[in-house]
Short mmCIF file of C-alpha atoms in Angstrom, two decimals:
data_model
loop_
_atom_site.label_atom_id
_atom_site.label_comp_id
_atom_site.label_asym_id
_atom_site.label_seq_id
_atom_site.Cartn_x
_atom_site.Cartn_y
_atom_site.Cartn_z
CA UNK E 179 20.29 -21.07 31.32
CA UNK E 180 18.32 -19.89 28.46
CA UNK E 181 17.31 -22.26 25.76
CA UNK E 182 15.53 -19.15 24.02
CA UNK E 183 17.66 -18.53 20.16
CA UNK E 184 19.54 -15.49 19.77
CA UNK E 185 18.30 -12.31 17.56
CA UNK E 186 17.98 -13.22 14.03
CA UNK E 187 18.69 -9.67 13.22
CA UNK E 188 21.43 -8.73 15.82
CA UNK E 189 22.67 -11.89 16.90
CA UNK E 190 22.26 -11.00 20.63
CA UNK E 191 21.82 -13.22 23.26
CA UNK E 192 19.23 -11.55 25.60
CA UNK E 193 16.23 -12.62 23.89
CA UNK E 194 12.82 -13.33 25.88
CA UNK E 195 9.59 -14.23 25.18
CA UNK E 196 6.34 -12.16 25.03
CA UNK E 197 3.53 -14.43 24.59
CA UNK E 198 3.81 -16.38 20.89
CA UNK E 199 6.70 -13.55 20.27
CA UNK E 200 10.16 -13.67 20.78
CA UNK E 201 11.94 -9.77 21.14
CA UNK E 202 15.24 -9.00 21.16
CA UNK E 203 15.85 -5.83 23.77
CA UNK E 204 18.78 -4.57 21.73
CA UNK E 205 17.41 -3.85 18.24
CA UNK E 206 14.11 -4.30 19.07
CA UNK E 207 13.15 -6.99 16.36
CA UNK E 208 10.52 -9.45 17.10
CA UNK E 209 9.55 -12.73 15.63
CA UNK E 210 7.17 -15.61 15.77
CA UNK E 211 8.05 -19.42 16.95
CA UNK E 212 6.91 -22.36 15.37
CA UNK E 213 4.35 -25.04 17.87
CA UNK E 214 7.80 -26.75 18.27
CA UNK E 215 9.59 -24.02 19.54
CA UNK E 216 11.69 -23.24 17.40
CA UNK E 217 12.19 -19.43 16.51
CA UNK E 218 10.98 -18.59 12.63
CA UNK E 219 11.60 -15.42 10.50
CA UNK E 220 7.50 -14.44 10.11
CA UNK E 221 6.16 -11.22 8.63
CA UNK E 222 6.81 -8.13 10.62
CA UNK E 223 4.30 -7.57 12.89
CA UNK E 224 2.84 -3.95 12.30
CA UNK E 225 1.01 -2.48 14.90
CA UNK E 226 -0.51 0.48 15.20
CA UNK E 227 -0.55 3.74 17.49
CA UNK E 228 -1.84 1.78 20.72
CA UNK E 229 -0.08 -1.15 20.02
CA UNK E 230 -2.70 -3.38 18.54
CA UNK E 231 -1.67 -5.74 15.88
CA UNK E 232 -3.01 -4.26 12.32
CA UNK E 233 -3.52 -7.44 9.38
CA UNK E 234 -5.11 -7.23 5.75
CA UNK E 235 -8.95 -6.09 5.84
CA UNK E 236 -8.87 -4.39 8.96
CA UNK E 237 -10.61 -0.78 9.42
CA UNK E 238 -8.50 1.71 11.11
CA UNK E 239 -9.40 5.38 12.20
CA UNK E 240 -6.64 8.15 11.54
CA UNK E 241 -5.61 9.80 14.77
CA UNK E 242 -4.09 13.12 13.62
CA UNK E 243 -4.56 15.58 11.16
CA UNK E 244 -2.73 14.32 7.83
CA UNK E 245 -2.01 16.84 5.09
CA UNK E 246 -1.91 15.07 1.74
CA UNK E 247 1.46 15.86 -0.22
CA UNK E 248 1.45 17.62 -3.53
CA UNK E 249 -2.52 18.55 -2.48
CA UNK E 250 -4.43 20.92 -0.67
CA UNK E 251 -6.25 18.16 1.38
CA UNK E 252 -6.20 16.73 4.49
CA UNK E 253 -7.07 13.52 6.09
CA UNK E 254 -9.23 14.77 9.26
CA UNK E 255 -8.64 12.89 12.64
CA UNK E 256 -11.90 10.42 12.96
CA UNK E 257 -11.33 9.64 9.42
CA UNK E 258 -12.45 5.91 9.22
CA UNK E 259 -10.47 3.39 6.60
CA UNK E 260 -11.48 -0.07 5.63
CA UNK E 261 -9.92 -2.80 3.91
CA UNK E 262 -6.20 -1.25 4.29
CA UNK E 263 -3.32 -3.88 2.79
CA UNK E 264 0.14 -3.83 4.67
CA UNK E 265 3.12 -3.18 2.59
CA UNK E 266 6.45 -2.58 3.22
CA UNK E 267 8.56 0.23 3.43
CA UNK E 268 8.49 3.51 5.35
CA UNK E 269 4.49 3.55 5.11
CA UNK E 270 3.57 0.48 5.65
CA UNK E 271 -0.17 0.75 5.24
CA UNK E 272 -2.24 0.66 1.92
CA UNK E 273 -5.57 2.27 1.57
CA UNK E 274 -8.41 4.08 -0.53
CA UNK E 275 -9.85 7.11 1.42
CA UNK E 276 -13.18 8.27 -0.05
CA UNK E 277 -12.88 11.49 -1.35
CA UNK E 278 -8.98 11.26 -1.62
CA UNK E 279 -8.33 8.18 -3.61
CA UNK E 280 -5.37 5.44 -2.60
CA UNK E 281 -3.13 6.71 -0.39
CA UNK E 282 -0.05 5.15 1.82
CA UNK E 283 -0.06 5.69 5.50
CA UNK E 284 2.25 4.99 8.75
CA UNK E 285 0.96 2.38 11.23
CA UNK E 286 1.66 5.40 13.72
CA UNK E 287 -1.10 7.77 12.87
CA UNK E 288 -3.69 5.25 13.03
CA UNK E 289 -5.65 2.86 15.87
CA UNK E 290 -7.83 0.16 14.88
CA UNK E 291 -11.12 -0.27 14.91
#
């Protein structure tokens, strides 16, 4: 029996534990528990395209190509970032790219460094 809570997203019932994080294998949502054991709501955990978690401050390198809407510029692969923010929302990292200015990028195109 299974004393691990259910989804807080889905509700389901086939929730298991990987490491401090609990994951549901239905919706794929994943959350944090408290040093009681008890499951809490935490930030989403963004990671990027390796699977390393991404926080505030971290430098990232872009992994692909990026062309800059509305611009004729592109971010070039190699393309190092510091200090990015996490936001929310479809691009859910914040950054100033020298030469480009702030920009908004998905957690996908990028590793950390």
């Amino acid at each position: 029996m299974s004393t691990l809570p259910p989804c807080p997203k889905c509700q389901s019932e086939y929730t298991y534990q990987d490491g401090e994080m609990l994951v549901c294998p239905e919706c794929a949502h994943e959350w944090s528990t408290t040093a009681a054991g008890e499951a809490t709501e935490g930030d989403k955990v963004i990671r990027d395209a390796v699977g390393n978690v991404l926080q505030d401050g971290d430098t990232i390198s872009v992994i692909k190509d990026l062309k800059v809407k509305g611009s004729s510029l592109v971010v070039k692969v190699g393309t190092k970032v510091k200090g990015i923010r996490l936001c929310d929302g479809d691009h859910d990292i914040d950054c100033k790219i020298d030469g480009i200015g702030a920009m908004k990028l998905k957690s996908e195109f990028v590793k950390k460094v």
